[in-house]
mmCIF file of C-alpha atoms in Angstrom:
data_model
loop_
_atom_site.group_PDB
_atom_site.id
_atom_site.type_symbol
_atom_site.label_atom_id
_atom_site.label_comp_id
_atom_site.label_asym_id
_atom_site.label_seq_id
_atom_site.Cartn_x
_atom_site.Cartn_y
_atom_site.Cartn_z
ATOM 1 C CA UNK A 25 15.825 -78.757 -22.217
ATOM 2 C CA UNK A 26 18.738 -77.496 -20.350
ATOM 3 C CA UNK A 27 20.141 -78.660 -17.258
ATOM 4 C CA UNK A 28 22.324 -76.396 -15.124
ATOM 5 C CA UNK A 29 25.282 -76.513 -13.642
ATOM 6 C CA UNK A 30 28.950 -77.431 -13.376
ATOM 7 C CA UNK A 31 31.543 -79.585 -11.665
ATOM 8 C CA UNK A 32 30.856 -82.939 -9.991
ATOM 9 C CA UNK A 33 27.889 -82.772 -9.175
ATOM 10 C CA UNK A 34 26.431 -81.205 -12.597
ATOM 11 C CA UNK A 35 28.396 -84.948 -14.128
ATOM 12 C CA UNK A 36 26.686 -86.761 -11.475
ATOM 13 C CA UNK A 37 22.831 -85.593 -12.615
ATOM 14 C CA UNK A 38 23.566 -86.513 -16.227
ATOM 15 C CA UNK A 39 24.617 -89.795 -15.140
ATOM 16 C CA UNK A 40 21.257 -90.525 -14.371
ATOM 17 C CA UNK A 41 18.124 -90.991 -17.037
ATOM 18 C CA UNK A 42 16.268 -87.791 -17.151
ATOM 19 C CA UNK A 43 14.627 -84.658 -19.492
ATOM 20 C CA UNK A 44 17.970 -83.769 -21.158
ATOM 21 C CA UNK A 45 19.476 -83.895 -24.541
ATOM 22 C CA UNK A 46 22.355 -82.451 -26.522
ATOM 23 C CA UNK A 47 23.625 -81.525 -29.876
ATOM 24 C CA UNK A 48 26.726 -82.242 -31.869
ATOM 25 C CA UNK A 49 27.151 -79.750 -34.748
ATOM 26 C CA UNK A 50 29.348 -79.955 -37.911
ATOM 27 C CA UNK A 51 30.730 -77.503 -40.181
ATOM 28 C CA UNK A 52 32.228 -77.693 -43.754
ATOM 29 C CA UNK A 53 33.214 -75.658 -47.033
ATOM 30 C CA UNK A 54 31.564 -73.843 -48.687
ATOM 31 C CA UNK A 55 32.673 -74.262 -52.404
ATOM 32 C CA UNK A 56 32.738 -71.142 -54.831
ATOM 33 C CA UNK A 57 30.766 -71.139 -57.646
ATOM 34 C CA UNK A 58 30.195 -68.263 -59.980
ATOM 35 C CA UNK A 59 26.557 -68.562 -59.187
ATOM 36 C CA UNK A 60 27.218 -67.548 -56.064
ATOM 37 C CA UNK A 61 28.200 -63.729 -55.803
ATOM 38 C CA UNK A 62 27.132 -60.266 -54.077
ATOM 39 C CA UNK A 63 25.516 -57.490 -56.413
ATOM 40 C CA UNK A 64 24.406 -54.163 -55.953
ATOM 41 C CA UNK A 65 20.114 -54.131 -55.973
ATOM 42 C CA UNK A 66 18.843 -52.070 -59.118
ATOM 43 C CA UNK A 67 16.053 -50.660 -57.069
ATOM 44 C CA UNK A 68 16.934 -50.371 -53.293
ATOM 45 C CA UNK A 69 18.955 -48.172 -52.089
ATOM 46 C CA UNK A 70 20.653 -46.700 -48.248
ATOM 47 C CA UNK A 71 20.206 -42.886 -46.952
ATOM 48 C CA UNK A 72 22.588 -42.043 -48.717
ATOM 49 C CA UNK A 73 21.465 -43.526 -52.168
ATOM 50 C CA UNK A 74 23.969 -46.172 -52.194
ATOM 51 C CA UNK A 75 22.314 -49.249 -53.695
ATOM 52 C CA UNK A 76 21.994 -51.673 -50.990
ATOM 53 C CA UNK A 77 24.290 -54.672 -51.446
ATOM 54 C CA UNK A 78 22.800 -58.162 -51.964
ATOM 55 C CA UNK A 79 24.288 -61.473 -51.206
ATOM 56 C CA UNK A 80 23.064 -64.293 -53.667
ATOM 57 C CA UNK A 81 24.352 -67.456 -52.264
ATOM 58 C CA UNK A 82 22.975 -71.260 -52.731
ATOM 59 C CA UNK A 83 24.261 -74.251 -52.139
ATOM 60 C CA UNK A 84 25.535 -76.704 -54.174
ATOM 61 C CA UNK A 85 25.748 -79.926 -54.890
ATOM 62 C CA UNK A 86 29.169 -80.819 -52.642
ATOM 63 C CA UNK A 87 27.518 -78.743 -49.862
ATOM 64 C CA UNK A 88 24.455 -81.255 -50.185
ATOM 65 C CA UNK A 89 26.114 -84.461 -50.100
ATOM 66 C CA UNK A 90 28.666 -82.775 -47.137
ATOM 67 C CA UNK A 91 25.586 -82.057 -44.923
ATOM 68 C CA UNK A 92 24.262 -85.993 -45.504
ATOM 69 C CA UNK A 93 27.317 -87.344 -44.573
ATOM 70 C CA UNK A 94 27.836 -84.949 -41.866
ATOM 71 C CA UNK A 95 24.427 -85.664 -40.353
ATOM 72 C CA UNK A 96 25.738 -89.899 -40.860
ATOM 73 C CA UNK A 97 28.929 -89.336 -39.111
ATOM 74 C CA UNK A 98 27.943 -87.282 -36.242
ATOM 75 C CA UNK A 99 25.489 -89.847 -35.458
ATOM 76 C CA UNK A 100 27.677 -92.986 -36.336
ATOM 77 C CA UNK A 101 30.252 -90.855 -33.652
ATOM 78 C CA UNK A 102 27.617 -90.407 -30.920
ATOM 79 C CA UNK A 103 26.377 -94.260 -31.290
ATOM 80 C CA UNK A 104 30.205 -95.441 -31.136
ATOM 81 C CA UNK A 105 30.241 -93.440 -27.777
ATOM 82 C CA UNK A 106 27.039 -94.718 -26.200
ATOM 83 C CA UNK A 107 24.404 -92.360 -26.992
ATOM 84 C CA UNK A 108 21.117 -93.555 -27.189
ATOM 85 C CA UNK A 109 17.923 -92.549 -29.365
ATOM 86 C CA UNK A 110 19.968 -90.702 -31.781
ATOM 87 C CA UNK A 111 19.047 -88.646 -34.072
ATOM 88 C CA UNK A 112 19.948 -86.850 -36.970
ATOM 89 C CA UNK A 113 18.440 -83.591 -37.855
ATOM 90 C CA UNK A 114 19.067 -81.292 -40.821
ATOM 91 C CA UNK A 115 17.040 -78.085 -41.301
ATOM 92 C CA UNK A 116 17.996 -77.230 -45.217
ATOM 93 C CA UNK A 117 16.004 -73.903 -45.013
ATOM 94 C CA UNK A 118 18.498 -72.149 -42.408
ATOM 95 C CA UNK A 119 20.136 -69.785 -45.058
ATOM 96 C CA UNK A 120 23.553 -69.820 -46.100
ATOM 97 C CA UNK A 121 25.723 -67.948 -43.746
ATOM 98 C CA UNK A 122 24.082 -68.706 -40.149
ATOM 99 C CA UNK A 123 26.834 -71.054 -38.899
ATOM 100 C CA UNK A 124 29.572 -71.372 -41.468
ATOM 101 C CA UNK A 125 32.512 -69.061 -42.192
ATOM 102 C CA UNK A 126 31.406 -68.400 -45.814
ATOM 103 C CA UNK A 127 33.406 -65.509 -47.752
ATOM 104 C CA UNK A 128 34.684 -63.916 -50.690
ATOM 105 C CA UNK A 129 32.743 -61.375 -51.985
ATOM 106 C CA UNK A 130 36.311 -59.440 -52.685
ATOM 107 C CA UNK A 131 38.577 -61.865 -54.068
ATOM 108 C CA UNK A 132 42.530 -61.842 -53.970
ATOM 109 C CA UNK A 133 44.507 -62.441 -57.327
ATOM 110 C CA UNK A 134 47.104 -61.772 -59.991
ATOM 111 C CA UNK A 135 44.123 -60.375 -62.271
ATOM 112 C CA UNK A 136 42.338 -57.548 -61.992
ATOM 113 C CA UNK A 137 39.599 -58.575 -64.503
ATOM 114 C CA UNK A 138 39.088 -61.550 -62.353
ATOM 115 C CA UNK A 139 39.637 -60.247 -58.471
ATOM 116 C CA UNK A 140 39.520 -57.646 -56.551
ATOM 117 C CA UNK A 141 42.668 -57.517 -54.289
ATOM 118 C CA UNK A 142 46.638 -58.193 -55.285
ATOM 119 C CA UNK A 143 48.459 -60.599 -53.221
ATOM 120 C CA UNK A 144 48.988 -58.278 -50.153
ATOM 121 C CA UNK A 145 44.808 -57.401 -49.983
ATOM 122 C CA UNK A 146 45.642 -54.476 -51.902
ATOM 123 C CA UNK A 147 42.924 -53.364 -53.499
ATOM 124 C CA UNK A 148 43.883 -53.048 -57.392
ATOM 125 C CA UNK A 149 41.606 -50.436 -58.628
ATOM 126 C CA UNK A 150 42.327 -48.430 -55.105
ATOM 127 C CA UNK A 151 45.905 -48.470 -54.066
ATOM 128 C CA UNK A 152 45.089 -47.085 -50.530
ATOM 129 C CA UNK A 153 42.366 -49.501 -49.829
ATOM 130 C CA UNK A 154 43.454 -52.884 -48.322
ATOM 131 C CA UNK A 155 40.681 -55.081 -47.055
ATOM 132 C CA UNK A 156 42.068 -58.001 -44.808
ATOM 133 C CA UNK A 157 38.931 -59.633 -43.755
ATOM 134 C CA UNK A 158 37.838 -62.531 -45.345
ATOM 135 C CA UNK A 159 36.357 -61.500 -48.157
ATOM 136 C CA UNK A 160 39.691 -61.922 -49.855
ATOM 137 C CA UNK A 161 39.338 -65.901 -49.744
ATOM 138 C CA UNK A 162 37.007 -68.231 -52.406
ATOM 139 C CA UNK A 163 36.030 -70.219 -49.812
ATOM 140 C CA UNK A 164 37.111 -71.905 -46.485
ATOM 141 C CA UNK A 165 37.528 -74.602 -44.344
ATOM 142 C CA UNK A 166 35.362 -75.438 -41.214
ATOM 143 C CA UNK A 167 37.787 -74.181 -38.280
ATOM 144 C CA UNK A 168 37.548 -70.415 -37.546
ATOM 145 C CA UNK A 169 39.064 -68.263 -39.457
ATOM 146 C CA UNK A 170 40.383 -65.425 -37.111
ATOM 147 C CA UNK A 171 43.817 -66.023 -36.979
ATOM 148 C CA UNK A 172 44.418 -66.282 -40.588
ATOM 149 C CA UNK A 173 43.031 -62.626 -40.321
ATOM 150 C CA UNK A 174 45.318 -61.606 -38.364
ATOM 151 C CA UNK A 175 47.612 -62.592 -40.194
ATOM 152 C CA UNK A 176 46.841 -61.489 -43.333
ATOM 153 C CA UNK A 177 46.511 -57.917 -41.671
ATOM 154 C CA UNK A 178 49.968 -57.736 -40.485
ATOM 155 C CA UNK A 179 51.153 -58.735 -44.178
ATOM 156 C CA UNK A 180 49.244 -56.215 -45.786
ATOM 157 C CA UNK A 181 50.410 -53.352 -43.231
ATOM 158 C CA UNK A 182 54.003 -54.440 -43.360
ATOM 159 C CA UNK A 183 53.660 -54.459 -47.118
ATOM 160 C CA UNK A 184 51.416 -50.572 -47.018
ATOM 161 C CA UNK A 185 53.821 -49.184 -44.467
ATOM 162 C CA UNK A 186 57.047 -50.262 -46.761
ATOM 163 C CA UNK A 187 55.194 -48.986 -50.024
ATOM 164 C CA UNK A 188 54.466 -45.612 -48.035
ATOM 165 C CA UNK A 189 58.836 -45.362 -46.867
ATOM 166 C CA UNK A 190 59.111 -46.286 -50.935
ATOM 167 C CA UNK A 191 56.920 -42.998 -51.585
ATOM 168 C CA UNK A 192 54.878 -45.783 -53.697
ATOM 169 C CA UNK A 193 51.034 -45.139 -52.088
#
């Protein structure tokens, strides 16, 4: 249920024994695997007659064993602080994608035959294209992922606005 409030006296009510509960979540990697990969549907396609773009993602064996031991340490955690009537709780048919930062469907490297964007998110069959999101990465970490973004966008305009003063793009 949820309780509201804030401030001293919102402290004070959960102080006491009562209808309430709360959640402790926890977020890992998401390993690649070649399995795993976004194709363009045969059959299906937009408007415009663009096939529609399908994500086929599973999760592997790592991602498994990181959810158990998740699920063990949150409540080991939540014990070690006081909690009572812990529980853990692990729903394996949310699909891949509702909490975690997974990406890559446009990787970055050296290789054309092997990714999709050079070193500055340069795309290397389109030289105009640069795609800084984070589709350029194989996989992450649990933390949010915005600022390396951000970064990544400045890089690859500092790099397209210097190419464009070369007369290069």
């Amino acid at each position: 249920s949820s309780m509201p409030g804030i401030g001293v006296a919102f402290k004070e009510r959960l102080r006491a024994p009562g209808e309430w509960w709360m959640t402790l979540q926890a977020y890992g990697e998401f390993l690649p695997r070649p399995e795993n990969r976004a194709v363009l549907d045969s059959v299906v396609k937009d408007a415009w007659g663009i096939p529609a773009l399908r994500i086929r993602v599973t999760r592997g064996p790592n991602e498994l064993a990181m959810r158990r031991d998740m699920a063990q340490t949150a409540a080991e955690m939540l014990e070690a602080a006081g909690a009572l009537d812990v529980e853990t709780f692990d729903n394996p048919g949310i699909p891949p994608g509702t909490a975690n930062h997974e990406m890559g469907t446009a990787r970055m490297g050296r290789d054309p035959g092997t990714s999709v964007l050079n070193g500055h998110n340069q795309c290397h069959d389109v030289p105009n294209l640069f795609v800084t999101d984070g589709s350029c990465m194989a996989s992450a970490a649990c933390q949010n992922p915005s600022l390396t973004y951000l970064a990544l966008t400045a890089r690859a305009c500092a790099y397209a606005v210097d190419q464009v003063r070369r007369g290069a793009l």
